[in-house]
Coordinates of C-alpha atoms in Angstrom, one line a residue:
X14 CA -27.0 35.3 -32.6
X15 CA -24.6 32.0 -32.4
X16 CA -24.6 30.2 -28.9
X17 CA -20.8 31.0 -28.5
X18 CA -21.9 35.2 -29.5
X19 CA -24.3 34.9 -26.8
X20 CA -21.8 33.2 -24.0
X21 CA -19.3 35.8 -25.0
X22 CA -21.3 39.0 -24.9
X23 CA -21.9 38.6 -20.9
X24 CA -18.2 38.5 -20.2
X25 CA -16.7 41.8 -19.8
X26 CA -13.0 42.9 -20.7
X27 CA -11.9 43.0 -16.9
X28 CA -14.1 39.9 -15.4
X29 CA -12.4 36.8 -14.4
X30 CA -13.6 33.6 -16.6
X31 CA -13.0 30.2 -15.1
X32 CA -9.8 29.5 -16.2
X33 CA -8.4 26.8 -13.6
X34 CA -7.8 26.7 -9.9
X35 CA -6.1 29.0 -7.8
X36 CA -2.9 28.4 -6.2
X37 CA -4.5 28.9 -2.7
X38 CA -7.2 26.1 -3.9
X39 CA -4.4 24.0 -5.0
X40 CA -2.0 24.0 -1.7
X41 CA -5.3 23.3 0.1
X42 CA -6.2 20.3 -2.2
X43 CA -2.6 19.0 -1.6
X44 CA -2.7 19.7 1.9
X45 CA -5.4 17.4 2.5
X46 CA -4.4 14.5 0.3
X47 CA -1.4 14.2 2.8
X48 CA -3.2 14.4 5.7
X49 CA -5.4 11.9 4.4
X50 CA -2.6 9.5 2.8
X51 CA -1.0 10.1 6.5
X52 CA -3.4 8.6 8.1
X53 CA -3.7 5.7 5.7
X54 CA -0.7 4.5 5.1
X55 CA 0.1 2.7 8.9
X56 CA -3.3 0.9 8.0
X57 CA -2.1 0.1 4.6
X58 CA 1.0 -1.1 5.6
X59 CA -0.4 -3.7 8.3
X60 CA -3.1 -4.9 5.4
X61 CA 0.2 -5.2 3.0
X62 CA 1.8 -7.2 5.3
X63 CA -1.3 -9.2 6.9
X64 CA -1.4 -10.3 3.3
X65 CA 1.9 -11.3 2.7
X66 CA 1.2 -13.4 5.7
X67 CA -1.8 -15.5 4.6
X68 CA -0.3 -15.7 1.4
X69 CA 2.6 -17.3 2.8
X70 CA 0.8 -19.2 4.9
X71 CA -1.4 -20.7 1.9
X72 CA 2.1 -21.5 0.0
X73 CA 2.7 -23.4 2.6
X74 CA -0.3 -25.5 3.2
X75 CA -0.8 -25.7 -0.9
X76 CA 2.9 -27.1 -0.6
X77 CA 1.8 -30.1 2.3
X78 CA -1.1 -30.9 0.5
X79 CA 0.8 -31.2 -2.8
X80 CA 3.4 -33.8 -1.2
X81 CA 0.3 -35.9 0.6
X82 CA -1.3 -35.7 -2.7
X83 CA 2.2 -37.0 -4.5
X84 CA 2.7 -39.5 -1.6
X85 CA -0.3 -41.2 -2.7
X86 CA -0.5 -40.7 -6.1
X87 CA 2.8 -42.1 -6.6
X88 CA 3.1 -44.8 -3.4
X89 CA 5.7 -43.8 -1.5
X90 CA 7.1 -41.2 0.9
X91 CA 7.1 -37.1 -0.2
X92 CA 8.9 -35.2 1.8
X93 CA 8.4 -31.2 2.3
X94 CA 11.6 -29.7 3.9
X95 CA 12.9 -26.3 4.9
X96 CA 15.5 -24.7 2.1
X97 CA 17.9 -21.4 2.2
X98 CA 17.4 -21.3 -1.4
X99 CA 14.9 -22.9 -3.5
X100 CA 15.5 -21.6 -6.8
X101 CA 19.1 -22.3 -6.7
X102 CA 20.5 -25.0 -9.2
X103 CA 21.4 -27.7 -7.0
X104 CA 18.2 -27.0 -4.2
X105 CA 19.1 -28.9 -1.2
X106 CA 17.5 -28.4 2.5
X107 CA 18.3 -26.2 5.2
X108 CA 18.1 -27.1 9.1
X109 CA 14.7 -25.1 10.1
X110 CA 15.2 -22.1 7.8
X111 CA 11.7 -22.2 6.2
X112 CA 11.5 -18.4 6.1
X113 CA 13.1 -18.3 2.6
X114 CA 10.9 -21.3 1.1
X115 CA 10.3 -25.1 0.8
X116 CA 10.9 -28.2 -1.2
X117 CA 8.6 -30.7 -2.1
X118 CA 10.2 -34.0 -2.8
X119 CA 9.8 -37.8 -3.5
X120 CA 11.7 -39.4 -0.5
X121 CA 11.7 -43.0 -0.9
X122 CA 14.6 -43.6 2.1
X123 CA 12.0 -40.9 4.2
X124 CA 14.8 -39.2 6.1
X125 CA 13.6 -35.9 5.3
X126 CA 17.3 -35.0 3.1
X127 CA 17.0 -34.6 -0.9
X128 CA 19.6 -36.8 -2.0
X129 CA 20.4 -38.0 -5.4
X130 CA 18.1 -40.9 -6.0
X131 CA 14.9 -38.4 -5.1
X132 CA 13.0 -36.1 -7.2
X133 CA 12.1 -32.6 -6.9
X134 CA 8.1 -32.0 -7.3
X135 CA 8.2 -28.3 -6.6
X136 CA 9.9 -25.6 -4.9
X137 CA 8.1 -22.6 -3.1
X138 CA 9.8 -19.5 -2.4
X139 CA 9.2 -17.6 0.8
X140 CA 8.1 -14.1 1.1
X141 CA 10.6 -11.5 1.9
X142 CA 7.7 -9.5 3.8
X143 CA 7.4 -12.3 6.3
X144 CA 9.5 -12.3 9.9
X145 CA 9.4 -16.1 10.1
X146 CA 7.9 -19.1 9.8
X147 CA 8.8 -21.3 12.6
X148 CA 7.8 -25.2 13.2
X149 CA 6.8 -25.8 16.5
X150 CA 9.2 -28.7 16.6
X151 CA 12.1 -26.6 14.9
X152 CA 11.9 -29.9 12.3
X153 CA 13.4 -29.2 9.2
X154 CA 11.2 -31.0 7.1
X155 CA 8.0 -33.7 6.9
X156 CA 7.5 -36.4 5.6
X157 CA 3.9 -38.3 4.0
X158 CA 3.7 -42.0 4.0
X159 CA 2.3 -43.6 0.5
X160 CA -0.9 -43.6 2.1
X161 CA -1.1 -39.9 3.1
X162 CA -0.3 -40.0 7.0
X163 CA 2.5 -37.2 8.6
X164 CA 5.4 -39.6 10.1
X165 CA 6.4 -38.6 13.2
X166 CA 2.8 -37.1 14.6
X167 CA 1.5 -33.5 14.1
X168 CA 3.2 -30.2 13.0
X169 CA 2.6 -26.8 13.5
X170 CA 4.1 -23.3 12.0
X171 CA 3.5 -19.9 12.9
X172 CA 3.5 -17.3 9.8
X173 CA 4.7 -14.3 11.7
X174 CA 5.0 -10.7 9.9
X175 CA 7.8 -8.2 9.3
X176 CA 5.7 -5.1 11.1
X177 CA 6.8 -4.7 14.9
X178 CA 2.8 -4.3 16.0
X179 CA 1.8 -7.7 18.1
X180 CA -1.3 -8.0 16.3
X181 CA -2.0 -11.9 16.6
X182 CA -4.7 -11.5 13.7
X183 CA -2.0 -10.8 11.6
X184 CA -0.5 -14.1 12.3
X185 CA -1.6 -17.3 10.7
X186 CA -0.7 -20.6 11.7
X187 CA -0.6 -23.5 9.3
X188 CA -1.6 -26.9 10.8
X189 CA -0.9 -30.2 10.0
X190 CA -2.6 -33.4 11.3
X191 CA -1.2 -36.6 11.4
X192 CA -4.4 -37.4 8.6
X193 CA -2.0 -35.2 6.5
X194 CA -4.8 -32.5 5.9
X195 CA -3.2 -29.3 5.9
X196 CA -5.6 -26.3 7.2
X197 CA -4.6 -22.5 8.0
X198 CA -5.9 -20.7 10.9
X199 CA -6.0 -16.9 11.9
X200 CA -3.3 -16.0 14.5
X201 CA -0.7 -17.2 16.0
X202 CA -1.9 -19.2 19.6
X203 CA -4.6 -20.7 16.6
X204 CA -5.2 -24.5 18.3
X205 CA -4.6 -27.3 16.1

């Protein structure tokens, strides 16, 4: 006798086989997959946006260090500034908006404006998932000296999210010594 035969000869005519779920089994199944993606998804949505946050707020600082790095490779003043639209053709700098992203620029008159006689290093884009990211100073841009010093004394932004919760962890703050040594810190009140 085969191994199927053998299988086959204990099933009778009118017995069930296991042939699948049940629909009762299934509405149960899917009942508590959105209970449980109910309850996860305010937590994932805070992560989502904590993220988008810190990544942000690492744009920003990468974006610093690149200009004190291109101050002093190059010997002379790089500017960072504020811009409405960095990817546009003609990228030019906007009065405090940093939200939608940044310039980095060789600035030799260092007044902080990309004119025609400077360069564009790099442009960052913002992230739409961030509320704002507001200077302390409301300065629309920085500038590096050639030897890697912030002119004009320290700066300060605070990466803030879209999500109304006040949850400060889910703040960073990107700091700026007059060394020129960008550093990002958890939350928003962070001390510089």
């Amino acid at each position: 006798m085969s191994l199927c035969a053998r299988f086959t000869a204990f099933e009778s005519p009118g017995s069930r086989a296991l042939r699948g779920f049940t629909l009762v089994e299934l509405l149960v199944t899917i009942a508590v997959a959105a209970i449980l993606t109910m309850i996860a998804a305010p937590a994932m949505q805070t992560m989502l946006a904590t993220r988008a946050v810190a990544g942000n707020a690492d744009d920003l600082a990468a974006a610093l260090r690149q200009a004190r790095s291109e101050a002093l490779k190059r010997g002379m003043p790089v500017s960072v500034c504020a811009s409405a639209d960095p990817n546009a053709g003609a990228a030019a700098c906007a009065d405090g908006v940093w939200t939608a992203g940044w310039l980095v620029f060789t600035d030799p008159g260092a007044d902080g404006s990309l004119d025609s006689g400077d360069s564009l290093v790099r442009a960052f884009t913002g992230s739409r998932s961030v509320e704002s990211v507001v200077e302390d100073d409301d300065k629309a841009f920085t500038t590096f000296t050639a030897n890697g010093l912030v002119v004009g004394g320290p700066r300060r932004w605070v990466v803030m999210p879209k999500l109304s919760s006040s949850d400060a962890n889910s703040q960073r703050t990107v700091c700026l010594p007059v060394s020129g040594r960008a550093q990002v810190k958890t939350g928003g009140e962070a001390a510089c």
